[in-house]
Tab-separated table of C-alpha atoms in Angstrom:
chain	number	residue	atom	x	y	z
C	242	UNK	CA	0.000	0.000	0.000
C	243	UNK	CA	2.605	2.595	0.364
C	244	UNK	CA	4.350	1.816	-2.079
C	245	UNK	CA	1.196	2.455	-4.469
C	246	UNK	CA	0.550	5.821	-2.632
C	247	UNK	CA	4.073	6.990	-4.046
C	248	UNK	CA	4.079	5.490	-7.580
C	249	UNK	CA	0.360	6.936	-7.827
C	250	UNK	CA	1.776	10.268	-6.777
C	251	UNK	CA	4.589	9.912	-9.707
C	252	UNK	CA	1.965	9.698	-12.489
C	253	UNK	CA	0.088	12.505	-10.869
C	254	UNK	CA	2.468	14.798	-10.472
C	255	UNK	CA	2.953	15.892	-14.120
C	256	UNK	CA	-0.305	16.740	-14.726
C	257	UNK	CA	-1.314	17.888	-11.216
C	258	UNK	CA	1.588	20.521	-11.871
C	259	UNK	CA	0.470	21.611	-14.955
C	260	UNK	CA	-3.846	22.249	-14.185
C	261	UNK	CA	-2.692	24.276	-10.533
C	262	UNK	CA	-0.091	25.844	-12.126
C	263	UNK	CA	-2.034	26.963	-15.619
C	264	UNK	CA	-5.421	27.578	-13.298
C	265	UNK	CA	-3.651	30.215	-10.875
C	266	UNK	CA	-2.322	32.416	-13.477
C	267	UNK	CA	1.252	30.920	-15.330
C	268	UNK	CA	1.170	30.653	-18.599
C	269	UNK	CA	0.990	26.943	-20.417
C	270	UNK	CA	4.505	27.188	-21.257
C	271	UNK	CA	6.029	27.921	-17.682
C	272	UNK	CA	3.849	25.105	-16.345
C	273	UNK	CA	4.807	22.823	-18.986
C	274	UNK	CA	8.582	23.447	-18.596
C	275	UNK	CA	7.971	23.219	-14.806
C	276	UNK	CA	6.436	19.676	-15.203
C	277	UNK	CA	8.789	18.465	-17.847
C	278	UNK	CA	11.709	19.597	-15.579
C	279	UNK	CA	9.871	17.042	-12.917
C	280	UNK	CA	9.786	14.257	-15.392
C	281	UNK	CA	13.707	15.290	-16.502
C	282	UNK	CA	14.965	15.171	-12.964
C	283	UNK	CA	13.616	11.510	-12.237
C	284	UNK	CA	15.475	10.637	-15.412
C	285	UNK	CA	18.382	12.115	-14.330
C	286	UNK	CA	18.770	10.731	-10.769
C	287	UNK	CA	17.168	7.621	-10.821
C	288	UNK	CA	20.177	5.223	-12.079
C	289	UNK	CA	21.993	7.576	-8.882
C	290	UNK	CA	18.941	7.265	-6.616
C	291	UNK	CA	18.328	3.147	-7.152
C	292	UNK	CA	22.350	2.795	-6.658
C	293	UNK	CA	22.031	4.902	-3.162
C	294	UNK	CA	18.742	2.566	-2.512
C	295	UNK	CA	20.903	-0.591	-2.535
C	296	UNK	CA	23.628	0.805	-0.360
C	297	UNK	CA	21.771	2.860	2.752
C	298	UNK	CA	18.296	1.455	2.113
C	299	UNK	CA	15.060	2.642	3.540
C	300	UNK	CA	17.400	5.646	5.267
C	301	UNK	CA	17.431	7.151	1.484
C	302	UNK	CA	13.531	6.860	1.239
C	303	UNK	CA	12.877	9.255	4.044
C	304	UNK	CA	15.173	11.896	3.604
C	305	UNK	CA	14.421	11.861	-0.682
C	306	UNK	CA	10.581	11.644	0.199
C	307	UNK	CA	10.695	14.862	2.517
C	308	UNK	CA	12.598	16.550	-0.394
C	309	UNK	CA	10.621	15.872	-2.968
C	310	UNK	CA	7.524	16.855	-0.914
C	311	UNK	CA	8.873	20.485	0.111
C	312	UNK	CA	9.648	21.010	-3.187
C	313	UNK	CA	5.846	20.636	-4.513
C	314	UNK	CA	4.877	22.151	-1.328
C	315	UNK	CA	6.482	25.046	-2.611
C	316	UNK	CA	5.462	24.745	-6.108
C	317	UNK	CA	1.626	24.911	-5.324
C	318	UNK	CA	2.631	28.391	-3.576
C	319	UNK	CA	3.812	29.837	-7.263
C	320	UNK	CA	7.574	30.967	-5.408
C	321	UNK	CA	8.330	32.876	-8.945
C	322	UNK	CA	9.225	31.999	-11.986
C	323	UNK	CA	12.354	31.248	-11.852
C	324	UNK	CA	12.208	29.219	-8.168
C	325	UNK	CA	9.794	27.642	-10.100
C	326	UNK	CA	11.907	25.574	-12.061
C	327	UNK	CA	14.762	24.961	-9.708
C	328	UNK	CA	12.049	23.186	-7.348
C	329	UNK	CA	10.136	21.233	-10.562
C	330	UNK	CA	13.971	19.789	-11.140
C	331	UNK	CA	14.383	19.092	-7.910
C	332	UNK	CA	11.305	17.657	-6.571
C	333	UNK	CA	11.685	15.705	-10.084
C	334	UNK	CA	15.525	14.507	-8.512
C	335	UNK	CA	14.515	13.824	-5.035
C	336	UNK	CA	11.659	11.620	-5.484
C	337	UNK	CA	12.315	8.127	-4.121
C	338	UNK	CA	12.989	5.171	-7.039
C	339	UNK	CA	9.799	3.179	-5.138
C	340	UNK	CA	9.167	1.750	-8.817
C	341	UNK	CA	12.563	0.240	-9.541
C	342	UNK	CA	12.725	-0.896	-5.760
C	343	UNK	CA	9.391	-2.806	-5.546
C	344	UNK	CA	9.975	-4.356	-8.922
C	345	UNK	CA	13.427	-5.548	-6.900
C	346	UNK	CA	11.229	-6.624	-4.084
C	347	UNK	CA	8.951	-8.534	-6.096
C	348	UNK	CA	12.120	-10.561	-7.442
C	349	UNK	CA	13.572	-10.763	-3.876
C	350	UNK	CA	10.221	-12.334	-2.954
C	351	UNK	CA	9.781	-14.977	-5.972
C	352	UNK	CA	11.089	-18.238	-5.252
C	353	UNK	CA	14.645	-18.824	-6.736
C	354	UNK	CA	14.218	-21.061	-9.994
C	355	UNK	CA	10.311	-20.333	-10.310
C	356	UNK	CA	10.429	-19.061	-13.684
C	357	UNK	CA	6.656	-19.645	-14.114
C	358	UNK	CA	5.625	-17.641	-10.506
C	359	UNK	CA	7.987	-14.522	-11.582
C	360	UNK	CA	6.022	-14.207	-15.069
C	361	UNK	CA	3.197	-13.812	-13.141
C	362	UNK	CA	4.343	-11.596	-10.699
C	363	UNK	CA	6.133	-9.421	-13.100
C	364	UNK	CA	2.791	-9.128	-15.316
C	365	UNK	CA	1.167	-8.393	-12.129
C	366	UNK	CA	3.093	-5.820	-11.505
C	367	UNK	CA	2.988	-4.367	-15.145
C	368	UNK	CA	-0.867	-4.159	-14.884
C	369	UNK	CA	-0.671	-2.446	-11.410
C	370	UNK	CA	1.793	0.534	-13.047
C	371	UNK	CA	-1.287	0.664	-15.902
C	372	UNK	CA	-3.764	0.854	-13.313
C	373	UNK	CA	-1.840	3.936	-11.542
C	374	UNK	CA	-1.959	6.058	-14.701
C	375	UNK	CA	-5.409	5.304	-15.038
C	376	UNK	CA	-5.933	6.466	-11.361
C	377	UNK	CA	-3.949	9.493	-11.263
C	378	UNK	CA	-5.846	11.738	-13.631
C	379	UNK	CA	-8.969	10.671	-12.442
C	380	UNK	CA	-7.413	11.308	-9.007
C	381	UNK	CA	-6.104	14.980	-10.438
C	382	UNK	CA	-9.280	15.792	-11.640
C	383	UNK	CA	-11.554	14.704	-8.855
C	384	UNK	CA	-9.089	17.486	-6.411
C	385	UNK	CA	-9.356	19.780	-8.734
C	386	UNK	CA	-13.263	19.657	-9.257
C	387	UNK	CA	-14.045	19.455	-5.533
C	388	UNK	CA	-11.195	21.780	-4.240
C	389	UNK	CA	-8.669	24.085	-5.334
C	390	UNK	CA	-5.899	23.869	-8.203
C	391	UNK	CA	-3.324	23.794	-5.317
C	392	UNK	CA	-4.919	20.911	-3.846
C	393	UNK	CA	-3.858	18.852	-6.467
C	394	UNK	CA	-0.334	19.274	-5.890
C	395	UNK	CA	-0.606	19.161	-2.166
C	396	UNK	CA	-2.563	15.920	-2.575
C	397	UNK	CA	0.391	14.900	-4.831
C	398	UNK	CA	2.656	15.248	-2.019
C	399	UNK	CA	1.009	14.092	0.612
C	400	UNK	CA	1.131	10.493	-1.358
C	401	UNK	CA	3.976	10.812	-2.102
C	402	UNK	CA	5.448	11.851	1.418
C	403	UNK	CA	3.183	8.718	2.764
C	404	UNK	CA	4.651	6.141	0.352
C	405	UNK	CA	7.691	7.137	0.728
C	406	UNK	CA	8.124	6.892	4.703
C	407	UNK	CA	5.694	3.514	4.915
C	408	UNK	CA	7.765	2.106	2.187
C	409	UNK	CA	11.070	3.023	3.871
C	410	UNK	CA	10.498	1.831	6.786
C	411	UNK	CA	10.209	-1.568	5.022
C	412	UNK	CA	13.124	-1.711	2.048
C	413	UNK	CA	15.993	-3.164	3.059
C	414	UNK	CA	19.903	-2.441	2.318
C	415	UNK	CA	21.588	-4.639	0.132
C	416	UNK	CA	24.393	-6.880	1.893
C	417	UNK	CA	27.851	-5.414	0.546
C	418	UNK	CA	26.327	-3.238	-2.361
C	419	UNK	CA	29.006	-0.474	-1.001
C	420	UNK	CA	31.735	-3.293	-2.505
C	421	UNK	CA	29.800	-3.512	-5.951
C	422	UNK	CA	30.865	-0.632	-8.766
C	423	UNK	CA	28.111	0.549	-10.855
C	424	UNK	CA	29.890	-1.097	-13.532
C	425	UNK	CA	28.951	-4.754	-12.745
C	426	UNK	CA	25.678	-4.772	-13.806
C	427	UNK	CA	26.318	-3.179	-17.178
C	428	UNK	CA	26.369	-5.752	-20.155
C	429	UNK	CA	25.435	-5.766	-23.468
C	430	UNK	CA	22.780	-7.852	-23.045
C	431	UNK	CA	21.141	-5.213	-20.504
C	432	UNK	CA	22.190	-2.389	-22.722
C	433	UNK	CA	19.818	-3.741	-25.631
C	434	UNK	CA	17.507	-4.350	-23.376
C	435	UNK	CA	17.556	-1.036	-21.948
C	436	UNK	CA	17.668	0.669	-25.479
C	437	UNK	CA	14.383	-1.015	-26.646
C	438	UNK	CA	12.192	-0.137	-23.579
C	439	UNK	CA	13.561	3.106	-24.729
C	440	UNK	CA	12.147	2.948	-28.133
C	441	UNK	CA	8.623	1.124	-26.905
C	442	UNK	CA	8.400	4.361	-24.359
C	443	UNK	CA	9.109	6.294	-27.570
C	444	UNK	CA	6.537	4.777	-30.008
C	445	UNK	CA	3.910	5.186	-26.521
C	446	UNK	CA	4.602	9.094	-26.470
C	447	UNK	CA	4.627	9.865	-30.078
C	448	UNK	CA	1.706	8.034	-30.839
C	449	UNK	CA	-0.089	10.131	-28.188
C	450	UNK	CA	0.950	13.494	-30.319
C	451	UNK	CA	0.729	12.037	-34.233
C	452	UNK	CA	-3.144	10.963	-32.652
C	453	UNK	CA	-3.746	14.195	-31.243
C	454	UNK	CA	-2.559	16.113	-34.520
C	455	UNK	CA	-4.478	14.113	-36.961
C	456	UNK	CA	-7.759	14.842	-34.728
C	457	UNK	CA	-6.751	18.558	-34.572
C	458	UNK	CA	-6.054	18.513	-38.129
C	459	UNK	CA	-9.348	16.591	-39.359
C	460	UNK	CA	-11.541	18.729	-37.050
C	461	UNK	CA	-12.332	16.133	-34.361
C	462	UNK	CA	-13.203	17.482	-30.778
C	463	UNK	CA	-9.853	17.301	-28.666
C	464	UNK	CA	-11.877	15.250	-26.048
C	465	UNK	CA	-11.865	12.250	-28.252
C	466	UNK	CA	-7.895	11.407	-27.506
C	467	UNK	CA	-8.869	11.115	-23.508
C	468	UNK	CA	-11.670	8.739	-24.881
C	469	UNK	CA	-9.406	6.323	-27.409
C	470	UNK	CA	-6.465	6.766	-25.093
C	471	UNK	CA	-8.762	5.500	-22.342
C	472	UNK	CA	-9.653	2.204	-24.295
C	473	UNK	CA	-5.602	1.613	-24.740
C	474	UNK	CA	-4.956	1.653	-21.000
C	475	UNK	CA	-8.330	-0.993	-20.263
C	476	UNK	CA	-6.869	-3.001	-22.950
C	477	UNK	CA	-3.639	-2.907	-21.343
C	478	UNK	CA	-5.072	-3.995	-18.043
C	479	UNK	CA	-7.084	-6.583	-19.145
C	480	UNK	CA	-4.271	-8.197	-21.359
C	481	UNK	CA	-2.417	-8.162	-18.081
C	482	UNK	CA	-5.274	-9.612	-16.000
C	483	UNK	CA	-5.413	-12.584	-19.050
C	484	UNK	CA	-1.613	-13.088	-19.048
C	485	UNK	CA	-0.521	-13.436	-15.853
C	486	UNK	CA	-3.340	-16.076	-15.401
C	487	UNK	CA	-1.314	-19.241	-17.668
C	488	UNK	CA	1.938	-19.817	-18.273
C	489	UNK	CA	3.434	-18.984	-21.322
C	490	UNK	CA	5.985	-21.688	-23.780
C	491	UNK	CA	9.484	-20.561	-24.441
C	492	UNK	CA	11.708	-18.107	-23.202
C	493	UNK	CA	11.203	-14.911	-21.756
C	494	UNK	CA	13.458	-13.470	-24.566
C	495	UNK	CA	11.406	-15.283	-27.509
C	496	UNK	CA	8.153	-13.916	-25.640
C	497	UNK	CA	9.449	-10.488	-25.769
C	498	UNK	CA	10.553	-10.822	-29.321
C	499	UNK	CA	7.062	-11.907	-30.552
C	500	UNK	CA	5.256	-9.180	-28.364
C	501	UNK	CA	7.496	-6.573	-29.679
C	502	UNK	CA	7.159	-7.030	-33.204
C	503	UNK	CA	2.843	-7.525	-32.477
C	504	UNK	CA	3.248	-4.022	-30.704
C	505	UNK	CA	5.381	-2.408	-33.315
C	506	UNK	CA	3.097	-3.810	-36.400
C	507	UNK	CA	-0.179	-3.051	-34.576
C	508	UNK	CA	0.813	0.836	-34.309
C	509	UNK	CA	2.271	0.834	-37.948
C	510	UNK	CA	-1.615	0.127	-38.790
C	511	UNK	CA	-2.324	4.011	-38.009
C	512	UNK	CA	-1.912	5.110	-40.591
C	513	UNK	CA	-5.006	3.505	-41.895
C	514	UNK	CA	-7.802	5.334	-39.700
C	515	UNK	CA	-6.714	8.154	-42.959
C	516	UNK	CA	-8.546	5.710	-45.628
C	517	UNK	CA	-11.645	5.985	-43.949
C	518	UNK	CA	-12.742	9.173	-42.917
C	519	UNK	CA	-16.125	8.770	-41.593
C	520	UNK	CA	-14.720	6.050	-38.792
C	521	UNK	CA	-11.520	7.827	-37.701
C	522	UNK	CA	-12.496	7.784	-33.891
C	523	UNK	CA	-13.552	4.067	-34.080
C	524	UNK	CA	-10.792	2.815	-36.288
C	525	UNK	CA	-8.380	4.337	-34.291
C	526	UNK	CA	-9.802	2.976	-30.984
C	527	UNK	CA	-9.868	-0.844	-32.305
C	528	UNK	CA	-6.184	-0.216	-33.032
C	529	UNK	CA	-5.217	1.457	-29.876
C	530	UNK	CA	-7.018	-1.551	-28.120
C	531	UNK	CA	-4.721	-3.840	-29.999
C	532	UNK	CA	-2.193	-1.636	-28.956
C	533	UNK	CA	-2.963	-2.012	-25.419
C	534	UNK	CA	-3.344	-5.616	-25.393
C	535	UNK	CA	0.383	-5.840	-26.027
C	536	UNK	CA	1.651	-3.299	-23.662
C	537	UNK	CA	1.198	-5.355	-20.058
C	538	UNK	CA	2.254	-8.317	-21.450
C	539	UNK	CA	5.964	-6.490	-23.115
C	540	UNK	CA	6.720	-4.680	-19.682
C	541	UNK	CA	6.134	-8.237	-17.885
C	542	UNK	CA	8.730	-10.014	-20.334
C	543	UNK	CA	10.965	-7.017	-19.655
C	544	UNK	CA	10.840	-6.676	-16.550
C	545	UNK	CA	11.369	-10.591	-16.143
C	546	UNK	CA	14.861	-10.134	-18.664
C	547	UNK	CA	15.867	-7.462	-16.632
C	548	UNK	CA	16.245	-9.647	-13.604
C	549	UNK	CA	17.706	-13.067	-15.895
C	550	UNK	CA	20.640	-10.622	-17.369
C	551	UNK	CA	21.798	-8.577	-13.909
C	552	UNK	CA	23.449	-9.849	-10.829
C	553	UNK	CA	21.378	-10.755	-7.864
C	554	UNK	CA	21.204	-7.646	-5.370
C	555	UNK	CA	21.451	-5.575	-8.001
C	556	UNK	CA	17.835	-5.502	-9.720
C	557	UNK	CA	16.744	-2.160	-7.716
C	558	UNK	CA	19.389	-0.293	-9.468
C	559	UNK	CA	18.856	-2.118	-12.731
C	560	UNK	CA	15.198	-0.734	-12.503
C	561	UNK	CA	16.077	2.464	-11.792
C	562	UNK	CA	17.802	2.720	-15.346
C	563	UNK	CA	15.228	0.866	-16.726
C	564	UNK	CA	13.023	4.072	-15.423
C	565	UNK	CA	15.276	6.420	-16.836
C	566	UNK	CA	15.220	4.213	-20.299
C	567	UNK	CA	11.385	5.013	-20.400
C	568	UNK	CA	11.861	8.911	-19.553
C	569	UNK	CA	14.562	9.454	-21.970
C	570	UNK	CA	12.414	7.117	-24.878
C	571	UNK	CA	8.729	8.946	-23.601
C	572	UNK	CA	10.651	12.220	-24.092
C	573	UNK	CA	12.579	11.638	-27.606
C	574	UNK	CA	8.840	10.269	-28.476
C	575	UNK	CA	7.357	13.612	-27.543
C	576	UNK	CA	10.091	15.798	-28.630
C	577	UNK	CA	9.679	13.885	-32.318
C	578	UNK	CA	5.886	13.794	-32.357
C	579	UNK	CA	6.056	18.160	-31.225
C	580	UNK	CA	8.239	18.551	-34.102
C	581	UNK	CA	5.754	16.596	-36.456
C	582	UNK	CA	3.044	18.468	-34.567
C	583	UNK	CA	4.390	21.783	-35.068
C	584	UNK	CA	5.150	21.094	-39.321
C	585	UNK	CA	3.380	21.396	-42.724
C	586	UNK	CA	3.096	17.557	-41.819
C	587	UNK	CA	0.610	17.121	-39.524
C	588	UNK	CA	-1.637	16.289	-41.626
C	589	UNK	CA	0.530	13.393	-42.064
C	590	UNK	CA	1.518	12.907	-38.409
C	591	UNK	CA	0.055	9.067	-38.202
């Protein structure tokens, strides 16, 4: 439980930032850049943060939690402009790697050898981080409509300040990690790993802004993207639900292989929602729920080669890069689908 209070906190806090910030008077941009400097500073410190995890252990929770949570304290109290962004960074920095250290504890607690129970647990847990981002902006919104836009953000930190010292209190310190270098759990095999939860993250994040452009650009109300985005994150946590129930033939790499390329040649199908104009919404619902069905089922497999290809004791700061892999790839994803958004191609943009 408080270890769901923080990661639910994570996926609010983007968007919490950006309604109290936009509703009290900054402009879009200055909220944006505030919330994107959140997102950049758990990128940047989270290979750091999981290392620190293994070493001092739930010590590092409570002193990063209380950070983090001053800083969005302040935030919801508009500081300036500039202030502004320092604290979005660092409240972004601070924030506890409670992701990449239950995904560590789940391992810890699998039996050794029980390749069949770890699937399961692993796609369990990739259907609970689906679940979370379908929480938090119906959590954001629900503040905002029955409170104030700064209650949003304080709401954001009070999870996260919760999770983070119920969570502590229970993570452990890793026997000798101060002996292990960084180093050791680098290989190539994690590096290719690590490069194409980058590039799903990507294809997640740009597909979010070539959909929204086409819509814009064939006159289709803007609230239609919450509504086919919506049926991708069900789909996601029903495939989950289905998945983790049997147990799968071959390897967790051929698995991963075969769910990649159904994930990568469902979204190349966008492009044909454009042949049929009437049924743009509904065509490109069906295909997001294909979408969806793959995306539980891919993080279980790599969250399961993550812990077959790194040495034991080591998973929580294995994690933690596997975080930053999907912040860096949701970013380049963005940053590419902005630049498509921005062009004489959007018409194009699927």
């Amino acid at each position: 439980l408080p270890a769901a209070s923080a990661r639910i906190a994570v996926a609010m806090a983007p968007l919490a930032l950006l309604i109290a910030m936009t509703a009290t008077g900054s402009s879009a941009s200055q909220a944006g850049l505030v919330s994107g400097l959140y997102s950049t500073g758990m990128a940047v410190a989270s290979p750091l943060t999981g290392r620190l995890a293994e070493r001092f252990g739930g010590r590092l929770f409570l002193l990063l939690g209380g950070i983090a949570t001053t800083a969005l304290c302040a935030i919801a109290f508009h500081p300036g402009q500039y202030l502004e962004l320092i604290l979005g960074f660092t409240a972004g920095f601070a924030t506890p790697p409670v992701g990449a250290a239950m995904r560590s504890s789940w391992q810890r607690l699998t039996p050794t050898g029980n390749d069949v129970l770890l699937q399961r647990t692993f796609t369990f847990e990739a259907t609970l981080t689906e679940i979370y981002f379908i929480l938090a902006p119906i959590i954001v919104a629900t503040l905002y409509a029955v409170g104030s836009p700064q209650s949003t953000v304080l709401a954001t930190a009070a999870f996260l300040f919760a999770g983070s010292v119920g969570f502590g209190f229970r993570f452990p310190k890793v026997p000798d990690a101060s002996k292990s270098h960084f180093a050791s759990i680098i290989s190539p095999r994690f590096l290719i790993i690590l490069l194409l939860i980058a590039l799903t993250s990507a294809i997640s994040s740009a597909e979010i802004v070539a959909i929204l452009a086409y819509f814009e650009s064939s006159n289709i109300y803007a609230s239609w993207i919450g509504v086919v985005l919506a049926i991708e994150s069900v789909a996601a946590v029903v495939s989950g639900v289905l998945y983790g129930r049997r147990h799968w033939t071959g390897s967790p790499l051929s698995r991963y292989i075969a769910l990649m390329l159904a994930l990568t040649t469902t979204a190349a199908l966008l492009p044909v929602v454009q042949l049929a104009e009437t049924l743009i919404v509904p065509l490109t619902g069906l295909i997001l729920f294909c979408i969806g069905l793959t995306l539980a089922p891919t993080g279980s497999e790599e969250f399961q080669l993550v812990s077959l290809v790194v040495p034991p004791g080591r998973t929580t700061s294995a994690f933690s890069l596997v975080g930053a892999a999907i912040g860096s790839g949701s970013g380049l994803g963005l940053a590419l689908g902005c630049l498509l958004y921005t062009s004489d191609a959007a018409d194009d943009s699927l």
